[in-house]
CSV table of C-alpha atoms and ligand atoms in Angstrom, one decimal:
chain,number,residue,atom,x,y,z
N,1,UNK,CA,0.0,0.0,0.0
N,2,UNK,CA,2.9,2.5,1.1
N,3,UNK,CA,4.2,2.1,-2.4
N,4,UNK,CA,1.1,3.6,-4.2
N,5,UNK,CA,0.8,6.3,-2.4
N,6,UNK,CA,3.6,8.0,-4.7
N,7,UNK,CA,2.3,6.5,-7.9
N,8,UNK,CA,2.3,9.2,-10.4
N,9,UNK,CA,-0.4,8.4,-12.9
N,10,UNK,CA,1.3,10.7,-16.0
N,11,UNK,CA,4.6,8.6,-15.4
N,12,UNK,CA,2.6,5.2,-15.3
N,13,UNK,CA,1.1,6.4,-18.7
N,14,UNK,CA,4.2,7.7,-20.2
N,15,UNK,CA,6.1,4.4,-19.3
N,16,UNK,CA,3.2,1.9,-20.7
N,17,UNK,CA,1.0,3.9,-23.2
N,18,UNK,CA,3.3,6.1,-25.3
N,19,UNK,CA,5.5,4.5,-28.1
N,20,UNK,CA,7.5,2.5,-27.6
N,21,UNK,CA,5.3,0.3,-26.3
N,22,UNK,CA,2.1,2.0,-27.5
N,23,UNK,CA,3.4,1.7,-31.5
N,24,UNK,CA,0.5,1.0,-33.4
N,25,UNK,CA,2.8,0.9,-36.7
N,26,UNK,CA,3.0,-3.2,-36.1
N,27,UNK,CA,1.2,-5.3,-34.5
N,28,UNK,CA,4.1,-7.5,-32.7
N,29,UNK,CA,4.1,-4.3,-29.8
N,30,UNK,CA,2.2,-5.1,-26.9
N,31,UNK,CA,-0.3,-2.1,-26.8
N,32,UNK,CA,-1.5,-3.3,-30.3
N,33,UNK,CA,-1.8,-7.3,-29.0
N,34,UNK,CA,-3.5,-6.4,-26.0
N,35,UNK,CA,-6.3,-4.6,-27.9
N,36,UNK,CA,-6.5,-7.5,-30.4
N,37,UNK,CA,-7.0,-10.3,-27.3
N,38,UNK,CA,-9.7,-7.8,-26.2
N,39,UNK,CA,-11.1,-6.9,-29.6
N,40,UNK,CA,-11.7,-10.9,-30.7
N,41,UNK,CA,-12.9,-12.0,-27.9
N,42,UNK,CA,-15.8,-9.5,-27.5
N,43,UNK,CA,-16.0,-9.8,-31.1
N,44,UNK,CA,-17.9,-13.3,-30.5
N,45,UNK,CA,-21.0,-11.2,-29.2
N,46,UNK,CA,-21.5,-13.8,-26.4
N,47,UNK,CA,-19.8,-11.3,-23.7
N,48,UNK,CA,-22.5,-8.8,-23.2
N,49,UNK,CA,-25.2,-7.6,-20.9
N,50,UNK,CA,-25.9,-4.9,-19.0
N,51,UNK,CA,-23.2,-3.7,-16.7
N,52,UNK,CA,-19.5,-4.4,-17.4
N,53,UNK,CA,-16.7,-3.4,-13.7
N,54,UNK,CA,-13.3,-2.7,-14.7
N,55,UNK,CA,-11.1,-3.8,-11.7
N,56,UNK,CA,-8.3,-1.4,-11.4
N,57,UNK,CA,-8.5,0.7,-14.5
N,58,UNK,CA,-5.9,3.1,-12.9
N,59,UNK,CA,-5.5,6.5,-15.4
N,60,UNK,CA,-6.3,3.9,-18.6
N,61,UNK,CA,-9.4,3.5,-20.9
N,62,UNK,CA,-7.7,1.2,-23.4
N,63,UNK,CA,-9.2,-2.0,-21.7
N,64,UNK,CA,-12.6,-0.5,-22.2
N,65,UNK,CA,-12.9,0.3,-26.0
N,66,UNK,CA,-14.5,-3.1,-27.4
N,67,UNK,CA,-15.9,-3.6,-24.4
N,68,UNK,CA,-18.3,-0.9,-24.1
N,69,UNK,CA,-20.0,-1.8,-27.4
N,70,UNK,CA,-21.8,-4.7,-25.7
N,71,UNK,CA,-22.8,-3.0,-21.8
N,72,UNK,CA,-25.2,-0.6,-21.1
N,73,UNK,CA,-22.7,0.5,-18.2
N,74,UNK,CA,-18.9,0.0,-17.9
N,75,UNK,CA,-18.0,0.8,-13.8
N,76,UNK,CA,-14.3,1.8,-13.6
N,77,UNK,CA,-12.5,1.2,-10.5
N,78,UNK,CA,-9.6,2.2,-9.0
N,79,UNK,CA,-7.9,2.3,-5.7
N,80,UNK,CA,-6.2,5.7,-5.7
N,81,UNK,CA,-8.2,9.0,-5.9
N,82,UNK,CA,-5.3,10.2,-8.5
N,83,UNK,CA,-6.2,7.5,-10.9
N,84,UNK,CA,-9.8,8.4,-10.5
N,85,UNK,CA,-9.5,12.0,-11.2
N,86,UNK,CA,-7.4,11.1,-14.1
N,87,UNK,CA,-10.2,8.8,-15.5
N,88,UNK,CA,-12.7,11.4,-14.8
N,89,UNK,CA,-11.1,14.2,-16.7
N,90,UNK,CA,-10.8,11.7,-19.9
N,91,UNK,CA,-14.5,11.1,-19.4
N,92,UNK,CA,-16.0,14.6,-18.7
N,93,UNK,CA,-13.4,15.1,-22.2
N,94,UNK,CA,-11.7,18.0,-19.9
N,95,UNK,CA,-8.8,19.6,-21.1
N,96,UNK,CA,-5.1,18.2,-20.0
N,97,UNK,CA,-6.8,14.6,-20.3
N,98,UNK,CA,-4.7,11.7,-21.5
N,99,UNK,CA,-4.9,11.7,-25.2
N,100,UNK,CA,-6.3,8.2,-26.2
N,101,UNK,CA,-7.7,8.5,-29.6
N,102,UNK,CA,-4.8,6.5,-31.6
N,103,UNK,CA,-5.8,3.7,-29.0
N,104,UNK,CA,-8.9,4.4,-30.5
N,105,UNK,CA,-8.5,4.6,-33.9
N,106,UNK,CA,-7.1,1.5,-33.8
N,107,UNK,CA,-9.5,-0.2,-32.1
N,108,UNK,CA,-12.2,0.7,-34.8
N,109,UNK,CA,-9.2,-0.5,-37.3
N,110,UNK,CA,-9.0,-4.0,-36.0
N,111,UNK,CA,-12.9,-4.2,-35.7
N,112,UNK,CA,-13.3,-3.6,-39.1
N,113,UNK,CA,-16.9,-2.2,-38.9
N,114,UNK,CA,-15.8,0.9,-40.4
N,115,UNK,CA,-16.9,2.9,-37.6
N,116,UNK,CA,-16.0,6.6,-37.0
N,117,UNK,CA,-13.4,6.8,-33.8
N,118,UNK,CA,-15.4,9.8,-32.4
N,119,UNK,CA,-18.5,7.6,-32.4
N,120,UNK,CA,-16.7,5.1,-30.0
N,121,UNK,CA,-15.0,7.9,-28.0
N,122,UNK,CA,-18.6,9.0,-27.6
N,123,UNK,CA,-20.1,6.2,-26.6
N,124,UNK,CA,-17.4,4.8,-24.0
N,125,UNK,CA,-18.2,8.0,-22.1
N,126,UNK,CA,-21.7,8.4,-22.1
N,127,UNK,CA,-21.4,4.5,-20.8
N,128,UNK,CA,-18.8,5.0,-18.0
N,129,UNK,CA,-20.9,6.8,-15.6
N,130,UNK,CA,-19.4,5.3,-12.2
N,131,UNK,CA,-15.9,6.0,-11.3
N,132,UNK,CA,-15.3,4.3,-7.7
N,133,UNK,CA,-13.1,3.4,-5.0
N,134,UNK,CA,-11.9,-0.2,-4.6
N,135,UNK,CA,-9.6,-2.3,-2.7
N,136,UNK,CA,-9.3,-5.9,-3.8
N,137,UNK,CA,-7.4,-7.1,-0.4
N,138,UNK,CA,-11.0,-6.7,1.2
N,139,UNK,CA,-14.1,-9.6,0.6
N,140,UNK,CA,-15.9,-6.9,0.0
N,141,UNK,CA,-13.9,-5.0,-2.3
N,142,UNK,CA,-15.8,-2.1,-3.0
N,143,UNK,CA,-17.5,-2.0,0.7
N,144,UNK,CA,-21.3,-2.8,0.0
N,145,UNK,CA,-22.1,-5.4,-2.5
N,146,UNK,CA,-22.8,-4.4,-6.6
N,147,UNK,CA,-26.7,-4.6,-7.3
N,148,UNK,CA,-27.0,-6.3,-9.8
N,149,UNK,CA,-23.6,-8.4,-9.7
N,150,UNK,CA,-21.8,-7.6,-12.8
N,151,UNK,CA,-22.6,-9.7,-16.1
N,152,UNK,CA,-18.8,-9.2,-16.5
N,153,UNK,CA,-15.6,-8.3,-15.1
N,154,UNK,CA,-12.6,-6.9,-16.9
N,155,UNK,CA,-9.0,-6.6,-15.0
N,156,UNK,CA,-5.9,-5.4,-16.3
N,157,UNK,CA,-2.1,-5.6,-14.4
N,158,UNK,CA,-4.1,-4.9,-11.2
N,159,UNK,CA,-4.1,-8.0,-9.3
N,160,UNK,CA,-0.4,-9.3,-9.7
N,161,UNK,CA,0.9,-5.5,-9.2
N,162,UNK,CA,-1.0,-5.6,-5.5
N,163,UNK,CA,-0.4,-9.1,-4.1
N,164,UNK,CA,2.9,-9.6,-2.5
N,165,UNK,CA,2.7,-13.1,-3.2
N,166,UNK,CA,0.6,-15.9,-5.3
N,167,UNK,CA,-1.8,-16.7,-2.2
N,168,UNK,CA,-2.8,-12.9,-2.1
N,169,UNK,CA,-3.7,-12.6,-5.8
N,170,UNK,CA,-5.5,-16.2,-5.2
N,171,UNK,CA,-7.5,-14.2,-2.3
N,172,UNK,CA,-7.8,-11.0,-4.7
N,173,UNK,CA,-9.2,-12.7,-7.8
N,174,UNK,CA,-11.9,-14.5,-5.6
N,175,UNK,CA,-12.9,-11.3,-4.1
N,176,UNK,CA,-13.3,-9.5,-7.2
N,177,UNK,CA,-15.0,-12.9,-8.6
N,178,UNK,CA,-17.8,-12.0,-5.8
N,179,UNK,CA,-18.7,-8.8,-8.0
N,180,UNK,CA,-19.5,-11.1,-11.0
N,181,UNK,CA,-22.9,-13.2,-11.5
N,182,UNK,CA,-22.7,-17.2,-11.7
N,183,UNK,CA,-21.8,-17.7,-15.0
N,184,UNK,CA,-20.4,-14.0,-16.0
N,185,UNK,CA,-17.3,-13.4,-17.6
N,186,UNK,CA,-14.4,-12.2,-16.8
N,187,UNK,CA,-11.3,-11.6,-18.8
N,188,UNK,CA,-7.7,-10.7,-17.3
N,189,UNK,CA,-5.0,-9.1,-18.6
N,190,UNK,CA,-1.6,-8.9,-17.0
N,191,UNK,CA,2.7,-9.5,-16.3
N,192,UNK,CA,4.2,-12.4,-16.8
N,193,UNK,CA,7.3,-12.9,-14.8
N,194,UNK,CA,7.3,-9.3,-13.5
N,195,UNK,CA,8.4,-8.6,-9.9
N,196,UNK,CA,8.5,-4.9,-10.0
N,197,UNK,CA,6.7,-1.5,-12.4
N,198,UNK,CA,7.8,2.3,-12.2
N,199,UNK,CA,5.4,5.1,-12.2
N,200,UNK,CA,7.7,7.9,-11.1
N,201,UNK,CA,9.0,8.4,-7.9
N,202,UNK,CA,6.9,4.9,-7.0
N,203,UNK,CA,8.4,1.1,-7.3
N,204,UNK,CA,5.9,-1.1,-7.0
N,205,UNK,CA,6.8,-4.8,-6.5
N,206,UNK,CA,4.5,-7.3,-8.3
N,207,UNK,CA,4.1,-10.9,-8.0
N,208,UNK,CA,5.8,-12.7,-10.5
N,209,UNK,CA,3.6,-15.2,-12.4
N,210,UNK,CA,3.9,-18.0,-14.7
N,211,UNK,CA,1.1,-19.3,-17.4
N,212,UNK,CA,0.6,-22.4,-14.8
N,213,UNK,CA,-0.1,-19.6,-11.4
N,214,UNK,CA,-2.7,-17.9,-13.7
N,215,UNK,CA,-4.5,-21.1,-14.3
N,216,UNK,CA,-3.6,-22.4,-11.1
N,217,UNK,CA,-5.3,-19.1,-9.5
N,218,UNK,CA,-8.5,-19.4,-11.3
N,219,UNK,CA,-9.1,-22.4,-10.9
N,220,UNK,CA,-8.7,-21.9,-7.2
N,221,UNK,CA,-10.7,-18.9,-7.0
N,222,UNK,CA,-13.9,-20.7,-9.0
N,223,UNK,CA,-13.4,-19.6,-12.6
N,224,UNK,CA,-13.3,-22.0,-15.6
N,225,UNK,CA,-11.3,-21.1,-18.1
N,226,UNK,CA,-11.9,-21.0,-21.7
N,227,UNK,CA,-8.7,-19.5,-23.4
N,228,UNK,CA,-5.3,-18.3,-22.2
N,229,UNK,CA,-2.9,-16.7,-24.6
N,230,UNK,CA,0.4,-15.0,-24.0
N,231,UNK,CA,3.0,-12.2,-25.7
N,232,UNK,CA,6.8,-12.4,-25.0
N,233,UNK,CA,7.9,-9.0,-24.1
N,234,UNK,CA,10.5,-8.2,-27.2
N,235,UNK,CA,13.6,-6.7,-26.6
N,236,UNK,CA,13.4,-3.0,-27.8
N,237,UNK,CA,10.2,-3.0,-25.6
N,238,UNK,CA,12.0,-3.9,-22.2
N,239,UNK,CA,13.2,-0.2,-21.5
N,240,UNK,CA,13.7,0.0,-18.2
N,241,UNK,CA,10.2,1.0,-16.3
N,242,UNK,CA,9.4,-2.9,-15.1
N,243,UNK,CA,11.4,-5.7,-15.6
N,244,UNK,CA,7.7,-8.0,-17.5
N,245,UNK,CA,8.9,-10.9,-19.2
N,246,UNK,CA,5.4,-11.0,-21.2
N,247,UNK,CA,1.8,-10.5,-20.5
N,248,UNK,CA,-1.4,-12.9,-20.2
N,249,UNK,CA,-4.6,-12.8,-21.6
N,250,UNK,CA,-7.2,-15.0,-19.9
N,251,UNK,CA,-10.8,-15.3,-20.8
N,252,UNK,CA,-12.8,-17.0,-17.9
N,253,UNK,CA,-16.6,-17.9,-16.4
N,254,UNK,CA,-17.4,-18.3,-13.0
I,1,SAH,N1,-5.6,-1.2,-15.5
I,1,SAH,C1,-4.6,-0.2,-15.7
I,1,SAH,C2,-3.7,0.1,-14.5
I,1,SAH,C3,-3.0,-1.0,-13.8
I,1,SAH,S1,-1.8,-0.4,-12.7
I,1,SAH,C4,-3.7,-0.7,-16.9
I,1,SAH,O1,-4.1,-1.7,-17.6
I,1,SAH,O2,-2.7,-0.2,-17.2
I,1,SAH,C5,-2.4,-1.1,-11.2
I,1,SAH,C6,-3.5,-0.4,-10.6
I,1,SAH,O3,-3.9,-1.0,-9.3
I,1,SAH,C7,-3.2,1.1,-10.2
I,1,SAH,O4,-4.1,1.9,-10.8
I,1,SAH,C8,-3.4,1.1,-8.7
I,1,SAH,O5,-3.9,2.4,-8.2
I,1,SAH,C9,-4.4,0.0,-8.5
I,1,SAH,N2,-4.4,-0.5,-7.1
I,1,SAH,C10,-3.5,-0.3,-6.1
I,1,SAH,N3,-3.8,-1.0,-5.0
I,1,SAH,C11,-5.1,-1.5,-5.2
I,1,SAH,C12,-6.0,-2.2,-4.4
I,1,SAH,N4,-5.7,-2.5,-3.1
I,1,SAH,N5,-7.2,-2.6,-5.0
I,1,SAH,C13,-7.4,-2.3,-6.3
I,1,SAH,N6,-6.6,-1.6,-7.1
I,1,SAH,C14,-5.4,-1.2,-6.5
């Protein structure tokens, strides 16, 4: 916890979601792989219904941009009230907001419907009406149970970068799970191998996972799981703000 109270959301976002990571020129750069995973996988229709929580969004919309086409409500959730804020400005379209549209652009690229960017841009906010606190170490992770449960959960390099060790993000993943309806979805992105991020004056150690914990993890926590794909971190992309070996995409039903 003491870690994150120096986590500087405009480092975090320089260090993961400007080039070189975020390089939408090829698609071997992980920005561009993590919004394919997300963009086939809703692009099955069978993830939908009416409210979609975001577990940990931090300052990032990214994870949200297929999946708001198929929710009548995305809930972001963070932790920190600098994150929030962050998230809010993007939404209310403020000025000095992060400047996602080539996330965005792309994303209507790889869905191929042709659609204008601004329409998504458009819809994601009018959709993302609740911005709350969380805390994932707690049963109840955001204090008072969500009415309805969610129809689906989304969670991206929030659990591992929390737990100090594999029990903890065991623990984490079934709280969350307690947010989500019998049978929901819930798809997880995150490190591979990482045991520590930068986001300015903060280092945040992470649990380091291998393919096995994640499926180890669900399983434990009372998800079935029904893909699991991974990226190797290249090279040219390991510059210095985490040490990630890859990332994980899991796509899972409790
Ligand atoms: N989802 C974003 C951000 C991940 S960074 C992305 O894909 O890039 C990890 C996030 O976990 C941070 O935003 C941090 O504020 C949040 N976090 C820290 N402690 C937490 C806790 N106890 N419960 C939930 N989230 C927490």
């Amino acid at each position: 916890r003491e870690g994150y109270e120096h986590f500087d959301p405009r480092a975090y976002l320089r260090n993961n979601y400007l080039p070189p990571r975020a390089d939408f020129s090829s698609e071997e750069f992980v920005v561009p792989w993590k919004l394919r995973c997300l963009a086939e996988t809703f692009a099955s229709g069978e993830i939908r219904g009416r409210t979609l929580i975001d577990v940990g969004s931090g300052p990032t919309i990214y994870q949200l941009l297929s999946a708001c086409d198929h929710f009548e409500e995305i809930v972001a959730t963070d932790y920190l009230a600098v994150n929030r804020e962050e998230l809010g400005r993007w939404a209310r379209g403020e000025p000095g907001a992060f400047d996602w549209s080539p996330f965005i652009q792309h994303v209507c690229k790889i869905e191929g419907r042709g659609e204008p960017w601004q329409d998504k841009e458009r819809r994601l906010r009018e959709r993302l009406r609740r911005i709350l606190p969380i805390d994932v170490h707690r049963p109840e992770p955001l204090g008072a149970p969500l009415r309805p449960p969610a129809d689906a959960l989304l969670s991206a390099f929030c659990l591992e970068a929390v737990s100090p060790d594999r029990a903890a993000f065991v623990r984490a993943l079934a709280h969350v799970g307690n947010l989500l309806r019998p049978g929901g979805h819930a798809l997880l992105l995150g490190a591979l191998g990482e045991s520590f991020y930068l986001a300015g004056p903060a280092r945040l150690p992470v649990v380091p996972l291998e393919e096995s914990d994640v499926r180890e993890a669900l399983a434990a926590a009372g998800f079935a799981l029904r893909e699991l794909r991974s990226y190797a971190m290249p090279p040219a992309l390991r510059t210095g703000v985490d040490d990630v070996d890859g990332v994980f995409f899991a796509h899972a039903q409790k």
